[in-house]
Amino acid sequence: MIQESRFVVHDLPSCRGSWRQAFGGDGPLYVEIGMGKGRFLMDMARLHPDIFFIGIEKYSSVLLRAVQKLEEEELPNVRLIRMDAEDLESVFAPGELDRIYLNFSDPWPKDRHAKRRLESRQFLARYDKILKAGGEIEFKTDNRALFDFAVEEAKEAGWDIKELTYDLHQDPGLNEGNVMTEYEERFSAQGNPICKYVIGRGGAHEKEISGR
Ligand code: SAM
């Protein structure tokens, strides 16, 4: 099913630097890393038909669920890749992406695994290469320890915190137009506040921190 689906891209080297041509347009290119079953990605793609969305997922068994949904709905502005995000630079050219979404990333709680966290300085260095100037990263989680780590890593690595909240759903400004992920719906229903940051490089200002 994954092999056969026209929504799943396998010939990654030939797309590097040509993702917009692959989609057949020149719109912005947004990527969700660790998209799981793809609910957020597809909801976003439906809302924003002029933006190209690429979902990245490490495990075929999880990706398959997204493929099944896409085969039913056929969103032309979506493509999926099965890969480990460690290899992002072999798939995207320098400055090729407009935005990266990290939603409810795996926490890797042991210190010795910190560099596997998708918000670590090691991953931020990868994102730095493939994001265009002015490009942004959005991260949501209910895991406060992971969020605190992510904020520290972003500051250490010289990124600007453009937006930040410790309780997204109670923050009228940031919550406006918020598209919930599968995990976000599950954990907020359990009463967990959702943390979110938006980071970028250069020329940004730190906004007032809400919901602490
Ligand atoms: N983003 C979805 C959501 O918010 O509902 C799913 C969150 S789930 C906790 C995290 C997903 O990230 C899993 O499906 C996992 O396989 C994927 N993932 C974790 N590390 C990854 C990596 N290095 N590269 C690609 N996907 C990864």
Coordinates of N, CA and C and ligand atoms in Angstrom, one line a residue:
M1 N 0.8 -1.2 0.0 CA 0.0 0.0 0.0 C 0.9 1.3 0.0
I2 N 1.9 1.3 0.9 CA 2.8 2.4 0.9 C 3.5 2.6 -0.4
Q3 N 4.0 1.4 -0.9 CA 4.8 1.4 -2.1 C 4.0 1.9 -3.3
E4 N 2.7 1.5 -3.2 CA 1.8 1.8 -4.4 C 1.3 3.3 -4.4
S5 N 1.1 3.9 -3.2 CA 0.4 5.1 -3.1 C 1.2 6.3 -3.8
R6 N 0.4 7.0 -4.6 CA 1.1 8.2 -5.3 C 1.3 9.3 -4.3
F7 N 0.8 9.2 -3.1 CA 1.1 10.3 -2.1 C 2.4 10.1 -1.3
V8 N 2.9 8.9 -1.4 CA 4.2 8.6 -0.7 C 5.3 8.8 -1.7
V9 N 6.3 9.6 -1.3 CA 7.4 9.8 -2.2 C 8.6 8.9 -1.8
H10 N 9.1 8.2 -2.8 CA 10.2 7.3 -2.6 C 11.5 7.8 -3.2
D11 N 11.4 8.4 -4.3 CA 12.6 8.9 -5.0 C 13.1 10.3 -4.4
L12 N 13.6 10.2 -3.2 CA 13.8 11.4 -2.5 C 15.0 12.3 -3.0
P13 N 16.1 11.6 -3.5 CA 17.2 12.5 -4.0 C 16.7 13.4 -5.2
S14 N 15.8 12.9 -6.0 CA 15.5 13.7 -7.2 C 14.5 14.8 -6.8
C15 N 13.9 14.7 -5.6 CA 13.1 15.8 -5.2 C 13.8 16.9 -4.5
R16 N 15.0 16.6 -3.9 CA 15.8 17.6 -3.2 C 16.0 18.8 -4.0
G17 N 15.5 20.0 -3.5 CA 15.7 21.2 -4.2 C 14.6 21.5 -5.3
S18 N 13.7 20.5 -5.5 CA 12.7 20.5 -6.5 C 11.3 20.2 -6.0
W19 N 11.1 20.3 -4.7 CA 9.8 19.9 -4.1 C 8.7 20.7 -4.7
R20 N 8.9 22.0 -4.9 CA 7.7 22.7 -5.5 C 7.4 22.2 -6.9
Q21 N 8.4 22.0 -7.7 CA 8.1 21.4 -9.0 C 7.4 20.1 -8.9
A22 N 7.8 19.3 -7.9 CA 7.1 18.0 -7.7 C 5.6 18.2 -7.4
F23 N 5.3 19.3 -6.7 CA 3.9 19.5 -6.4 C 3.2 20.2 -7.6
G24 N 4.0 20.8 -8.5 CA 3.5 21.5 -9.7 C 3.1 23.0 -9.3
G25 N 3.8 23.7 -8.5 CA 3.5 25.0 -8.2 C 4.6 25.8 -7.5
D26 N 4.4 27.0 -7.0 CA 5.4 27.7 -6.3 C 5.0 28.2 -4.9
G27 N 4.1 27.5 -4.3 CA 3.6 27.9 -3.0 C 4.5 27.6 -1.9
P28 N 4.2 28.0 -0.7 CA 5.1 27.7 0.5 C 5.1 26.2 0.8
L29 N 6.2 25.8 1.4 CA 6.4 24.4 1.6 C 6.5 24.2 3.2
Y30 N 5.5 23.5 3.7 CA 5.5 23.2 5.2 C 5.7 21.8 5.4
V31 N 6.4 21.4 6.5 CA 6.7 20.0 6.8 C 6.4 19.8 8.2
E32 N 5.7 18.6 8.5 CA 5.5 18.2 9.9 C 6.4 17.0 10.1
I33 N 7.2 17.0 11.1 CA 8.1 15.9 11.4 C 7.5 15.1 12.5
G34 N 7.4 13.8 12.3 CA 6.7 12.9 13.3 C 5.2 13.1 13.2
M35 N 4.6 13.0 12.0 CA 3.2 13.4 11.8 C 2.3 12.3 12.4
G36 N 2.8 11.1 12.7 CA 1.9 10.1 13.2 C 0.9 9.7 12.1
K37 N -0.4 9.6 12.4 CA -1.4 9.2 11.5 C -1.9 10.3 10.6
G38 N -1.3 11.5 10.7 CA -1.5 12.6 9.7 C -2.7 13.5 9.9
R39 N -3.4 13.4 11.0 CA -4.6 14.2 11.2 C -4.3 15.7 11.0
F40 N -3.3 16.2 11.7 CA -3.0 17.6 11.7 C -2.7 18.0 10.3
L41 N -1.8 17.3 9.7 CA -1.3 17.6 8.3 C -2.5 17.7 7.3
M42 N -3.4 16.7 7.4 CA -4.5 16.7 6.4 C -5.5 17.8 6.7
D43 N -5.7 18.1 8.0 CA -6.6 19.2 8.4 C -6.0 20.5 7.9
M44 N -4.7 20.7 8.1 CA -4.1 21.9 7.6 C -4.1 22.0 6.1
A45 N -3.9 20.9 5.4 CA -3.9 20.9 3.9 C -5.2 21.3 3.4
R46 N -6.3 20.8 4.0 CA -7.6 21.1 3.6 C -7.9 22.6 3.8
L47 N -7.4 23.2 4.9 CA -7.7 24.6 5.2 C -6.8 25.5 4.3
H48 N -5.7 25.0 3.8 CA -4.7 25.9 3.1 C -4.3 25.2 1.8
P49 N -5.2 25.2 0.8 CA -4.9 24.5 -0.4 C -3.8 25.1 -1.2
D50 N -3.4 26.3 -0.9 CA -2.3 26.9 -1.7 C -0.9 26.6 -1.1
I51 N -0.9 25.9 0.1 CA 0.4 25.6 0.7 C 0.6 24.1 0.5
F52 N 1.9 23.7 0.2 CA 2.3 22.3 0.0 C 2.7 21.8 1.4
F53 N 2.1 20.6 1.8 CA 2.4 20.0 3.1 C 3.1 18.6 2.8
I54 N 4.2 18.5 3.6 CA 4.9 17.2 3.5 C 4.9 16.6 4.9
G55 N 4.5 15.4 5.1 CA 4.5 14.7 6.4 C 5.6 13.7 6.4
I56 N 6.4 13.7 7.5 CA 7.5 12.8 7.7 C 7.2 11.9 8.9
E57 N 7.3 10.6 8.7 CA 7.1 9.7 9.8 C 8.1 8.5 9.7
K58 N 8.6 8.1 10.9 CA 9.7 7.1 10.9 C 9.1 5.7 10.6
Y59 N 7.9 5.4 11.1 CA 7.5 4.0 11.0 C 6.4 3.8 10.0
S60 N 6.6 2.7 9.2 CA 5.7 2.4 8.1 C 4.3 2.1 8.6
S61 N 4.3 1.4 9.8 CA 3.0 0.9 10.3 C 2.1 2.2 10.6
V62 N 2.7 3.2 11.1 CA 2.0 4.5 11.4 C 1.7 5.2 10.1
L63 N 2.7 5.3 9.3 CA 2.5 6.1 8.0 C 1.3 5.5 7.2
L64 N 1.2 4.2 7.3 CA 0.1 3.5 6.5 C -1.3 4.0 6.9
R65 N -1.5 4.4 8.1 CA -2.8 4.9 8.5 C -3.0 6.2 7.8
A66 N -2.0 7.1 7.7 CA -2.1 8.3 7.0 C -2.4 8.1 5.5
V67 N -1.7 7.1 4.9 CA -1.9 6.8 3.5 C -3.3 6.4 3.2
Q68 N -3.8 5.5 4.1 CA -5.2 5.0 3.9 C -6.2 6.2 3.9
K69 N -6.0 7.2 4.8 CA -6.9 8.3 4.9 C -6.7 9.2 3.6
L70 N -5.5 9.4 3.2 CA -5.2 10.2 2.0 C -5.8 9.5 0.7
E71 N -5.7 8.2 0.6 CA -6.3 7.6 -0.6 C -7.8 7.8 -0.6
E72 N -8.4 7.9 0.5 CA -9.9 8.2 0.5 C -10.2 9.7 0.1
E73 N -9.3 10.6 0.7 CA -9.7 12.0 0.5 C -8.9 12.7 -0.7
E74 N -7.7 12.2 -1.0 CA -7.0 12.7 -2.2 C -6.7 14.2 -2.1
L75 N -6.0 14.6 -1.1 CA -5.6 16.0 -1.0 C -4.4 16.3 -1.9
P76 N -4.5 17.1 -3.0 CA -3.4 17.2 -4.0 C -2.2 17.9 -3.4
N77 N -2.3 18.7 -2.3 CA -1.2 19.4 -1.8 C -0.5 18.7 -0.6
V78 N -0.6 17.4 -0.6 CA 0.0 16.6 0.5 C 0.9 15.5 -0.1
R79 N 2.1 15.3 0.5 CA 2.9 14.2 0.2 C 3.5 13.7 1.5
L80 N 3.8 12.4 1.5 CA 4.3 11.7 2.8 C 5.6 11.1 2.5
I81 N 6.5 11.1 3.5 CA 7.8 10.4 3.4 C 8.0 9.5 4.6
R82 N 8.4 8.3 4.4 CA 8.8 7.5 5.5 C 10.3 7.6 5.7
M83 N 10.7 8.2 6.7 CA 12.2 8.4 7.0 C 12.4 8.9 8.4
D84 N 13.6 8.7 8.8 CA 14.1 9.3 10.1 C 14.5 10.7 9.9
A85 N 14.0 11.6 10.7 CA 14.3 13.1 10.5 C 15.8 13.4 10.6
E86 N 16.6 12.4 11.1 CA 18.1 12.7 11.1 C 18.6 12.9 9.7
D87 N 17.9 12.4 8.7 CA 18.4 12.5 7.3 C 17.8 13.7 6.5
L88 N 17.2 14.6 7.2 CA 16.5 15.7 6.5 C 17.3 16.4 5.5
E89 N 18.6 16.6 5.8 CA 19.4 17.4 4.8 C 19.7 16.7 3.5
S90 N 19.4 15.3 3.5 CA 19.6 14.6 2.2 C 18.3 14.7 1.4
V91 N 17.2 15.2 2.0 CA 15.9 15.2 1.3 C 15.5 16.7 1.0
F92 N 16.0 17.7 1.7 CA 15.6 19.1 1.4 C 16.9 19.9 1.2
A93 N 16.9 20.8 0.2 CA 18.0 21.6 -0.1 C 18.1 22.8 0.9
P94 N 19.2 23.4 1.0 CA 19.4 24.6 1.9 C 18.3 25.6 1.6
G95 N 17.6 26.0 2.7 CA 16.6 27.1 2.5 C 15.3 26.7 1.8
E96 N 15.1 25.4 1.6 CA 13.9 25.0 0.8 C 12.6 25.1 1.5
L97 N 12.6 25.0 2.9 CA 11.3 25.0 3.6 C 10.9 26.3 4.2
D98 N 9.6 26.6 4.3 CA 9.1 27.8 4.9 C 8.8 27.6 6.3
R99 N 8.4 26.4 6.7 CA 7.9 26.2 8.1 C 8.1 24.7 8.5
I100 N 8.4 24.5 9.7 CA 8.5 23.1 10.2 C 7.6 23.0 11.5
Y101 N 6.7 22.0 11.5 CA 5.9 21.7 12.7 C 6.4 20.5 13.4
L102 N 6.5 20.6 14.7 CA 6.9 19.5 15.6 C 5.7 19.4 16.6
N103 N 5.0 18.3 16.5 CA 3.8 18.2 17.4 C 3.9 16.9 18.2
F104 N 3.9 17.2 19.5 CA 3.9 16.1 20.5 C 5.0 15.0 20.2
S105 N 6.2 15.6 20.1 CA 7.3 14.7 19.8 C 7.6 13.7 20.9
D106 N 8.2 12.6 20.5 CA 8.6 11.6 21.6 C 9.6 12.3 22.5
P107 N 9.4 12.1 23.9 CA 10.2 12.9 24.9 C 11.6 12.4 25.1
W108 N 11.9 11.1 24.8 CA 13.2 10.6 25.1 C 13.7 11.1 26.5
P109 N 13.1 10.6 27.6 CA 13.3 11.2 28.9 C 14.7 11.0 29.5
K110 N 15.5 10.0 29.0 CA 16.8 9.8 29.6 C 17.8 10.9 29.0
D111 N 18.6 11.4 29.9 CA 19.5 12.5 29.5 C 20.4 12.0 28.4
R112 N 20.8 10.8 28.4 CA 21.8 10.3 27.4 C 21.1 10.3 26.0
H113 N 19.8 10.3 26.0 CA 19.1 10.3 24.7 C 18.7 11.7 24.2
A114 N 19.1 12.7 24.9 CA 18.7 14.1 24.6 C 18.8 14.5 23.2
K115 N 19.9 14.0 22.5 CA 20.1 14.5 21.2 C 19.2 13.8 20.2
R116 N 18.4 12.8 20.6 CA 17.4 12.2 19.8 C 16.1 13.1 19.8
R117 N 16.0 13.9 20.8 CA 14.7 14.8 20.8 C 14.7 15.7 19.6
L118 N 13.5 15.8 19.0 CA 13.4 16.6 17.8 C 13.6 18.1 18.0
E119 N 13.7 18.5 19.3 CA 13.9 19.9 19.6 C 15.3 20.2 20.1
S120 N 16.1 19.2 20.1 CA 17.5 19.3 20.6 C 18.3 20.3 19.7
R121 N 19.4 20.7 20.2 CA 20.3 21.6 19.4 C 20.8 20.9 18.1
Q122 N 21.0 19.6 18.2 CA 21.4 18.8 17.1 C 20.4 18.9 15.9
F123 N 19.1 18.7 16.3 CA 18.1 18.8 15.3 C 17.9 20.3 14.8
L124 N 18.0 21.2 15.8 CA 17.8 22.6 15.4 C 18.9 23.0 14.3
A125 N 20.1 22.4 14.5 CA 21.1 22.7 13.5 C 20.7 22.2 12.1
R126 N 20.1 21.0 12.1 CA 19.6 20.5 10.8 C 18.5 21.4 10.2
Y127 N 17.5 21.8 11.1 CA 16.4 22.7 10.6 C 17.0 24.0 10.1
D128 N 18.0 24.5 10.8 CA 18.6 25.8 10.4 C 19.1 25.8 8.9
K129 N 19.6 24.6 8.5 CA 20.1 24.5 7.1 C 18.9 24.5 6.1
I130 N 17.9 23.8 6.4 CA 16.8 23.6 5.3 C 15.7 24.6 5.4
L131 N 15.6 25.4 6.4 CA 14.6 26.5 6.5 C 15.1 27.7 5.8
K132 N 14.2 28.4 5.1 CA 14.6 29.7 4.4 C 14.8 30.8 5.4
A133 N 15.4 31.9 5.0 CA 15.5 33.0 5.9 C 14.1 33.5 6.3
G134 N 13.9 33.7 7.6 CA 12.6 34.1 8.0 C 11.6 32.9 8.2
G135 N 12.1 31.7 8.0 CA 11.3 30.5 8.2 C 11.2 30.2 9.7
E136 N 10.1 29.5 10.1 CA 9.8 29.3 11.5 C 9.6 27.8 11.8
I137 N 9.7 27.6 13.1 CA 9.4 26.2 13.7 C 8.3 26.4 14.7
E138 N 7.3 25.6 14.6 CA 6.2 25.6 15.6 C 6.2 24.3 16.3
F139 N 6.2 24.3 17.7 CA 6.3 23.1 18.5 C 5.2 23.1 19.5
K140 N 4.4 22.0 19.6 CA 3.4 21.9 20.6 C 3.6 20.6 21.4
T141 N 3.3 20.6 22.7 CA 3.4 19.4 23.5 C 2.7 19.7 24.8
D142 N 2.3 18.6 25.5 CA 1.8 18.7 26.9 C 2.8 18.3 27.9
N143 N 4.0 18.0 27.4 CA 5.1 17.5 28.3 C 6.0 18.7 28.7
R144 N 5.7 19.2 29.9 CA 6.4 20.4 30.4 C 7.9 20.2 30.4
A145 N 8.4 19.1 30.8 CA 9.8 18.9 30.9 C 10.5 19.0 29.5
L146 N 9.8 18.4 28.5 CA 10.3 18.4 27.2 C 10.2 19.9 26.6
F147 N 9.2 20.6 27.0 CA 9.0 21.9 26.5 C 10.1 22.8 27.1
D148 N 10.3 22.7 28.4 CA 11.4 23.5 29.1 C 12.7 23.2 28.4
F149 N 13.0 22.0 28.1 CA 14.2 21.6 27.4 C 14.3 22.3 26.1
A150 N 13.2 22.2 25.3 CA 13.1 22.8 24.0 C 13.4 24.3 24.0
V151 N 12.8 25.0 25.0 CA 13.0 26.4 25.1 C 14.5 26.7 25.3
E152 N 15.1 26.0 26.3 CA 16.5 26.2 26.6 C 17.4 25.9 25.4
E153 N 17.1 24.8 24.7 CA 17.9 24.5 23.5 C 17.8 25.6 22.4
A154 N 16.6 26.1 22.2 CA 16.4 27.1 21.2 C 17.2 28.4 21.5
K155 N 17.1 28.8 22.8 CA 17.9 30.0 23.2 C 19.4 29.7 23.1
E156 N 19.9 28.5 23.6 CA 21.3 28.2 23.5 C 21.8 28.2 22.0
A157 N 20.9 27.8 21.1 CA 21.3 27.7 19.7 C 21.1 29.0 19.0
G158 N 20.6 30.0 19.7 CA 20.6 31.4 19.1 C 19.3 31.6 18.3
W159 N 18.2 30.9 18.5 CA 17.0 31.1 17.9 C 16.2 32.1 18.7
D160 N 15.3 32.9 18.0 CA 14.5 33.9 18.7 C 13.1 33.2 19.0
I161 N 12.7 33.4 20.2 CA 11.4 32.9 20.6 C 10.4 33.9 20.2
K162 N 9.6 33.6 19.2 CA 8.7 34.7 18.7 C 7.3 34.6 19.4
E163 N 6.9 33.4 19.8 CA 5.7 33.2 20.5 C 5.9 32.1 21.5
L164 N 5.2 32.2 22.7 CA 5.4 31.2 23.7 C 4.2 31.2 24.6
T165 N 3.6 30.0 24.9 CA 2.6 29.9 25.9 C 2.7 28.6 26.6
Y166 N 2.3 28.6 27.8 CA 2.2 27.3 28.6 C 0.8 26.8 28.7
D167 N -0.1 27.5 28.1 CA -1.5 27.0 28.1 C -2.2 27.5 26.8
L168 N -1.9 26.9 25.7 CA -2.4 27.3 24.4 C -3.9 27.5 24.3
H169 N -4.6 26.6 24.9 CA -6.1 26.7 24.7 C -6.7 27.8 25.5
Q170 N -5.9 28.4 26.5 CA -6.4 29.5 27.2 C -5.8 30.8 26.7
D171 N -5.1 30.8 25.7 CA -4.4 31.9 25.1 C -5.2 32.4 23.8
P172 N -6.0 33.4 24.0 CA -6.9 33.7 22.8 C -6.1 34.0 21.6
G173 N -5.0 34.7 21.7 CA -4.3 35.1 20.5 C -3.7 33.9 19.8
L174 N -2.9 33.1 20.6 CA -2.2 32.0 19.9 C -3.2 30.9 19.6
N175 N -4.3 30.8 20.3 CA -5.2 29.6 20.0 C -6.1 29.9 18.8
E176 N -6.1 31.2 18.4 CA -7.0 31.5 17.2 C -6.5 30.7 16.0
G177 N -7.4 30.0 15.4 CA -7.1 29.2 14.2 C -6.2 27.9 14.5
N178 N -6.1 27.6 15.8 CA -5.3 26.4 16.2 C -5.9 25.2 15.6
V179 N -5.1 24.3 15.0 CA -5.6 23.1 14.5 C -5.1 22.0 15.4
M180 N -5.9 21.2 16.0 CA -5.5 20.2 17.0 C -4.9 19.0 16.3
T181 N -3.9 18.4 17.0 CA -3.4 17.2 16.5 C -4.1 16.0 17.3
E182 N -3.9 14.8 16.8 CA -4.5 13.7 17.5 C -4.1 13.6 19.0
Y183 N -2.8 13.8 19.2 CA -2.3 13.7 20.6 C -2.8 14.9 21.4
E184 N -2.9 16.1 20.8 CA -3.4 17.3 21.4 C -4.8 17.1 21.9
E185 N -5.6 16.5 21.1 CA -7.0 16.3 21.5 C -7.1 15.3 22.7
R186 N -6.3 14.3 22.6 CA -6.3 13.2 23.6 C -5.8 13.8 25.0
F187 N -4.7 14.5 25.0 CA -4.1 15.0 26.2 C -4.8 16.2 26.8
S188 N -5.4 17.1 26.0 CA -6.1 18.2 26.5 C -7.4 17.7 27.1
A189 N -8.0 16.6 26.5 CA -9.2 16.1 27.1 C -9.0 15.5 28.5
Q190 N -7.7 15.1 28.8 CA -7.3 14.7 30.1 C -7.0 15.8 31.1
G191 N -7.2 17.1 30.6 CA -6.9 18.2 31.4 C -5.5 18.8 31.4
N192 N -4.7 18.2 30.5 CA -3.3 18.7 30.4 C -3.2 20.0 29.6
P193 N -2.6 21.1 30.2 CA -2.4 22.3 29.3 C -1.4 22.0 28.2
I194 N -1.5 22.7 27.1 CA -0.7 22.5 26.0 C 0.3 23.6 25.9
C195 N 1.6 23.3 25.8 CA 2.6 24.3 25.6 C 2.9 24.5 24.1
K196 N 3.2 25.7 23.7 CA 3.6 25.9 22.3 C 4.6 27.0 22.2
Y197 N 5.6 26.8 21.3 CA 6.4 27.9 20.9 C 6.5 28.1 19.4
V198 N 6.8 29.3 19.0 CA 7.2 29.5 17.6 C 8.5 30.2 17.6
I199 N 9.5 29.6 16.9 CA 10.8 30.2 16.9 C 11.3 30.5 15.5
G200 N 12.2 31.4 15.4 CA 12.8 31.8 14.1 C 14.2 32.4 14.3
R201 N 14.8 32.8 13.2 CA 16.1 33.4 13.3 C 16.1 34.8 12.8
G202 N 16.7 35.7 13.7 CA 16.9 37.1 13.2 C 15.7 38.0 13.2
G203 N 15.9 39.2 13.8 CA 14.9 40.2 13.6 C 13.6 40.0 14.4
A204 N 13.6 39.0 15.2 CA 12.4 38.7 16.0 C 12.4 39.4 17.4
H205 N 11.3 39.4 18.0 CA 11.2 40.0 19.3 C 10.6 38.9 20.2
E206 N 11.0 38.9 21.5 CA 10.4 38.0 22.5 C 9.0 38.6 22.9
K207 N 8.0 37.8 22.7 CA 6.7 38.2 23.1 C 6.4 37.9 24.6
E208 N 5.5 38.6 25.1 CA 5.1 38.4 26.5 C 4.7 36.9 26.7
I209 N 5.2 36.3 27.8 CA 4.9 34.9 28.0 C 3.6 34.8 28.8
S210 N 2.7 33.9 28.2 CA 1.4 33.9 28.9 C 1.2 32.5 29.5
G211 N 0.3 32.4 30.5 CA -0.2 31.2 31.0 C 0.8 30.4 31.9
R212 N 1.8 31.0 32.4 CA 2.8 30.3 33.3 C 2.2 29.8 34.5
Ligands
SAM1 N1 2.4 14.5 15.6 C1 1.3 13.5 16.0 C2 0.3 14.1 16.9 O1 0.6 15.2 17.5 O2 -0.7 13.6 17.1 C3 2.0 12.2 16.5 C4 2.7 12.3 17.8 S1 3.6 10.8 18.2 C5 3.8 11.0 19.9 C6 5.2 11.1 17.6 C7 5.5 10.6 16.2 O3 6.7 11.0 15.8 C8 5.5 9.0 16.2 O4 4.6 8.6 15.1 C9 6.9 8.7 15.8 O5 7.1 7.5 15.1 C10 7.4 9.9 15.1 N2 8.8 10.1 15.2 C11 9.6 10.2 16.3 N3 10.9 10.4 16.0 C12 10.9 10.5 14.7 C13 12.0 10.8 13.8 N4 13.3 10.9 14.2 N5 11.8 10.9 12.5 C14 10.5 10.8 12.0 N6 9.4 10.5 12.8 C15 9.6 10.4 14.1

